[in-house]
Amino acid sequence: MNPSNFLKIKNKIPSNVNILAVSKGFKSQEIKTIQNIGQNDFGESKLQEAFEKQLTLKDLKQIKWHFIGRIQSNKIRKIVQNFNYIHSIDSFEQLQKISNISCEEKKNPLLMLQVKLSDDPTKGGFNPELLIKKWGDIKELKNITLTGLMTINPRGLSSKKNLELFKKCRTLADSLQLPDCSMGMSGDWEEAIEAGSTWVRLGSLIFGDRS
Ligand SMILES: *Cc1c(COP(=O)(O)O)cnc(C)c1O
């Protein structure tokens, strides 16, 4: 991983779009290299791996850790204790539990709710109609800050189809008055930005192939 590659990518991304550097599968040293040139948001999807890096990098106080992996109910406390953002909440029950635990822990994590906009069986997420129906209840939950929606497009879609799904996410977020859309990965970030992404989650584009 070389820092000039990171800067080249950064220059292509509009300044109103945040970069989440997805460091899962990469080492602390690689995080350090780009943190050193101003990247402070890092995404991890496996807890044990994340905790090891957080410990190694504990002196880099500016780092904000984002949890982007599948959430197991019995791990919610650890996630709330150790991450600033959670992108991958996919049910009302999970959200309630996060809220309860955040109260107990006196935390107030920034949350994005994952939505399911296509019928890819490998991806979870709120059904959009259900999300709208539950919105009143969701807004009542304490000690959480809902900033947006998150979506993962199925692999291998045409550029046009990617754009279409990302626009659905943006429209839904707008209708709920949520500023953020966490969408776009190494293969589809351009379409995501065109549709109004505010967080692109980039792993291999920044760090290279995961071994
Ligand atoms: C791994 C991962 C990414 C980054 O994927 P790349 O294709 O390497 O950019 C983004 N979002 C989520 C939820 C991931 O698990």
Coordinates of C-alpha atoms and ligand atoms in Angstrom, one line a residue:
M1 CA 0.0 0.0 0.0
N2 CA 1.5 3.3 -1.0
P3 CA 0.3 6.6 0.3
S4 CA 0.4 8.3 -3.1
N5 CA -2.2 5.8 -4.3
F6 CA -4.4 6.8 -1.5
L7 CA -4.0 10.5 -2.3
K8 CA -4.8 9.8 -5.9
I9 CA -8.1 8.2 -4.9
K10 CA -8.9 10.9 -2.5
N11 CA -8.5 13.5 -5.2
K12 CA -11.1 11.9 -7.3
I13 CA -13.7 12.0 -4.5
P14 CA -15.7 15.2 -4.0
S15 CA -14.9 16.9 -0.7
N16 CA -18.5 16.5 0.6
V17 CA -18.2 12.7 0.4
N18 CA -16.5 11.0 3.3
I19 CA -14.1 8.1 2.8
L20 CA -14.4 5.2 5.1
A21 CA -11.1 3.2 4.6
V22 CA -12.2 -0.4 5.1
S23 CA -9.2 -2.0 6.8
K24 CA -10.5 -5.5 7.4
G25 CA -7.9 -8.0 6.4
F26 CA -5.2 -5.3 6.5
K27 CA -2.6 -4.6 9.1
S28 CA -2.3 -1.9 11.7
Q29 CA 0.8 -0.6 10.0
E30 CA -1.2 0.0 6.8
I31 CA -3.8 1.9 8.8
K32 CA -1.0 4.0 10.3
T33 CA 0.4 4.9 6.9
I34 CA -2.7 6.6 5.7
Q35 CA -3.8 7.9 9.1
N36 CA -0.5 9.8 8.9
I37 CA -1.7 11.6 5.8
G38 CA -5.1 12.6 7.2
Q39 CA -7.4 9.6 6.9
N40 CA -9.2 9.1 10.3
D41 CA -12.2 6.9 9.5
F42 CA -11.6 3.1 9.4
G43 CA -14.1 0.3 8.9
E44 CA -13.9 -3.2 10.4
S45 CA -16.2 -6.1 10.1
K46 CA -14.8 -8.7 12.5
L47 CA -14.6 -7.8 16.2
Q48 CA -11.6 -9.8 17.3
E49 CA -9.5 -8.5 14.4
A50 CA -10.7 -4.9 15.1
F51 CA -9.9 -5.1 18.8
E52 CA -6.3 -6.1 18.1
K53 CA -5.8 -3.1 15.8
Q54 CA -7.6 -0.7 18.2
L55 CA -5.2 -1.8 20.9
T56 CA -2.1 -1.5 18.7
L57 CA -3.2 2.0 17.5
K58 CA -4.7 3.3 20.8
D59 CA -2.4 6.3 20.8
L60 CA -3.9 7.5 17.5
K61 CA -6.7 9.3 19.2
Q62 CA -8.1 10.9 16.1
I63 CA -9.1 7.5 14.6
K64 CA -12.9 6.9 14.4
W65 CA -13.8 3.3 14.2
H66 CA -16.8 2.1 12.2
F67 CA -18.4 -1.3 12.6
I68 CA -19.6 -2.5 9.2
G69 CA -20.0 -6.3 9.8
R70 CA -22.9 -8.5 10.6
I71 CA -24.1 -7.8 14.1
Q72 CA -24.5 -10.7 16.5
S73 CA -26.9 -9.9 19.4
N74 CA -24.5 -11.1 22.1
K75 CA -21.7 -8.8 20.8
I76 CA -23.7 -5.6 20.8
R77 CA -22.2 -4.4 24.1
K78 CA -18.7 -4.8 22.8
I79 CA -19.6 -3.0 19.6
V80 CA -21.2 -0.1 21.5
Q81 CA -18.2 0.2 23.8
N82 CA -15.6 0.2 21.0
F83 CA -17.0 1.8 17.9
N84 CA -18.0 5.4 17.1
Y85 CA -20.2 4.4 14.2
I86 CA -22.3 1.4 13.3
H87 CA -23.4 1.0 9.7
S88 CA -24.9 -2.4 9.6
I89 CA -28.0 -2.5 11.8
D90 CA -30.6 -4.5 10.0
S91 CA -33.6 -5.0 12.3
F92 CA -35.7 -3.0 14.8
E93 CA -34.8 -5.5 17.6
Q94 CA -31.1 -4.9 17.0
L95 CA -31.7 -1.2 17.1
Q96 CA -33.7 -1.4 20.4
K97 CA -30.9 -3.5 21.9
I98 CA -28.3 -1.0 20.9
S99 CA -30.3 1.8 22.4
N100 CA -30.8 0.0 25.7
I101 CA -27.1 -0.9 25.9
S102 CA -26.0 2.6 24.9
C103 CA -28.1 4.0 27.8
E104 CA -26.4 1.6 30.3
E105 CA -23.0 2.4 28.9
K106 CA -23.7 6.1 28.7
K107 CA -22.8 6.2 25.0
N108 CA -24.5 7.7 22.0
P109 CA -23.2 5.9 18.8
L110 CA -23.8 7.3 15.3
L111 CA -25.9 4.8 13.4
M112 CA -26.8 4.0 9.9
L113 CA -29.5 1.5 9.1
Q114 CA -28.8 -1.1 6.5
V115 CA -31.6 -1.3 3.9
K116 CA -32.3 -4.1 1.5
L117 CA -33.2 -2.7 -1.9
S118 CA -32.9 -5.8 -4.1
D119 CA -33.6 -9.4 -3.4
D120 CA -30.0 -10.6 -3.0
P121 CA -30.4 -13.5 -0.5
T122 CA -26.8 -13.0 0.8
K123 CA -27.5 -9.5 2.1
G124 CA -29.5 -8.4 5.1
G125 CA -31.2 -5.1 5.8
F126 CA -34.5 -3.4 6.7
N127 CA -37.3 -3.8 4.2
P128 CA -38.0 -0.2 3.1
E129 CA -41.8 -0.4 3.8
L130 CA -41.2 -1.9 7.2
L131 CA -38.7 0.8 8.0
I132 CA -41.1 3.6 7.1
K133 CA -43.9 1.8 9.2
K134 CA -41.6 1.6 12.2
W135 CA -40.1 5.0 11.9
G136 CA -42.2 6.6 14.6
D137 CA -41.0 3.9 17.1
I138 CA -37.4 4.2 15.9
K139 CA -37.3 7.9 16.5
E140 CA -38.3 7.4 20.1
L141 CA -35.2 5.3 20.9
K142 CA -32.8 6.9 23.4
N143 CA -29.0 7.3 23.3
I144 CA -28.6 6.7 19.6
T145 CA -27.9 9.2 16.8
L146 CA -29.4 8.1 13.5
T147 CA -27.5 9.8 10.7
G148 CA -28.4 7.7 7.7
L149 CA -29.0 4.6 5.7
M150 CA -26.5 2.0 4.4
T151 CA -26.8 -0.3 1.5
I152 CA -24.7 -3.0 -0.2
N153 CA -25.5 -3.7 -3.9
P154 CA -25.2 -7.2 -5.2
R155 CA -22.1 -7.9 -7.1
G156 CA -21.9 -7.8 -10.9
L157 CA -24.7 -5.3 -11.7
S158 CA -24.5 -3.0 -14.6
S159 CA -23.6 0.6 -13.9
K160 CA -27.1 1.6 -14.7
K161 CA -28.6 -0.8 -12.2
N162 CA -26.1 0.2 -9.5
L163 CA -27.1 3.8 -10.0
E164 CA -30.8 3.0 -9.8
L165 CA -30.5 1.1 -6.5
F166 CA -28.3 3.8 -5.0
K167 CA -30.8 6.4 -6.0
K168 CA -33.5 4.4 -4.2
C169 CA -31.4 4.6 -1.0
R170 CA -30.9 8.3 -1.4
T171 CA -34.6 8.9 -1.9
L172 CA -35.5 6.9 1.1
A173 CA -33.0 8.7 3.3
D174 CA -34.3 12.0 2.1
S175 CA -37.8 11.1 2.9
L176 CA -36.8 10.2 6.4
Q177 CA -34.7 13.4 6.6
L178 CA -31.5 11.5 7.2
P179 CA -28.4 13.2 5.9
D180 CA -26.1 10.2 5.3
C181 CA -26.0 7.4 2.8
S182 CA -23.3 4.9 3.4
M183 CA -23.0 3.4 -0.1
G184 CA -20.4 2.5 -2.7
M185 CA -17.5 0.1 -2.5
S186 CA -14.4 -0.3 -4.6
G187 CA -16.4 -1.6 -7.6
D188 CA -19.3 0.8 -7.6
W189 CA -18.3 4.0 -5.7
E190 CA -18.6 6.2 -8.8
E191 CA -22.3 5.4 -9.2
A192 CA -22.9 5.8 -5.5
I193 CA -21.4 9.3 -5.5
E194 CA -23.5 10.2 -8.5
A195 CA -26.6 9.1 -6.6
G196 CA -25.7 11.1 -3.5
S197 CA -23.5 8.9 -1.2
T198 CA -22.0 10.7 1.8
W199 CA -19.8 7.7 2.9
V200 CA -18.0 5.5 0.4
R201 CA -16.6 2.4 2.0
L202 CA -13.4 1.6 0.2
G203 CA -11.2 -1.4 1.0
S204 CA -9.3 -3.0 -1.9
L205 CA -9.2 0.2 -3.9
I206 CA -7.1 1.8 -1.2
F207 CA -5.2 -1.1 0.4
G208 CA -4.9 -3.5 -2.6
D209 CA -6.2 -7.1 -2.8
R210 CA -7.0 -8.9 0.5
S211 CA -4.9 -12.0 0.9
Ligands
LIG1 C1 -15.4 -5.4 2.8 C2 -16.5 -4.4 2.8 C3 -16.3 -3.2 2.0 C4 -15.1 -2.8 1.2 O1 -15.1 -3.7 0.1 P1 -14.0 -3.4 -1.1 O2 -14.6 -4.1 -2.3 O3 -12.7 -4.0 -0.7 O4 -13.9 -1.9 -1.3 C5 -17.4 -2.2 2.1 N1 -18.4 -2.5 2.9 C6 -18.6 -3.6 3.6 C7 -19.9 -3.8 4.4 C8 -17.6 -4.6 3.5 O5 -17.8 -5.7 4.2

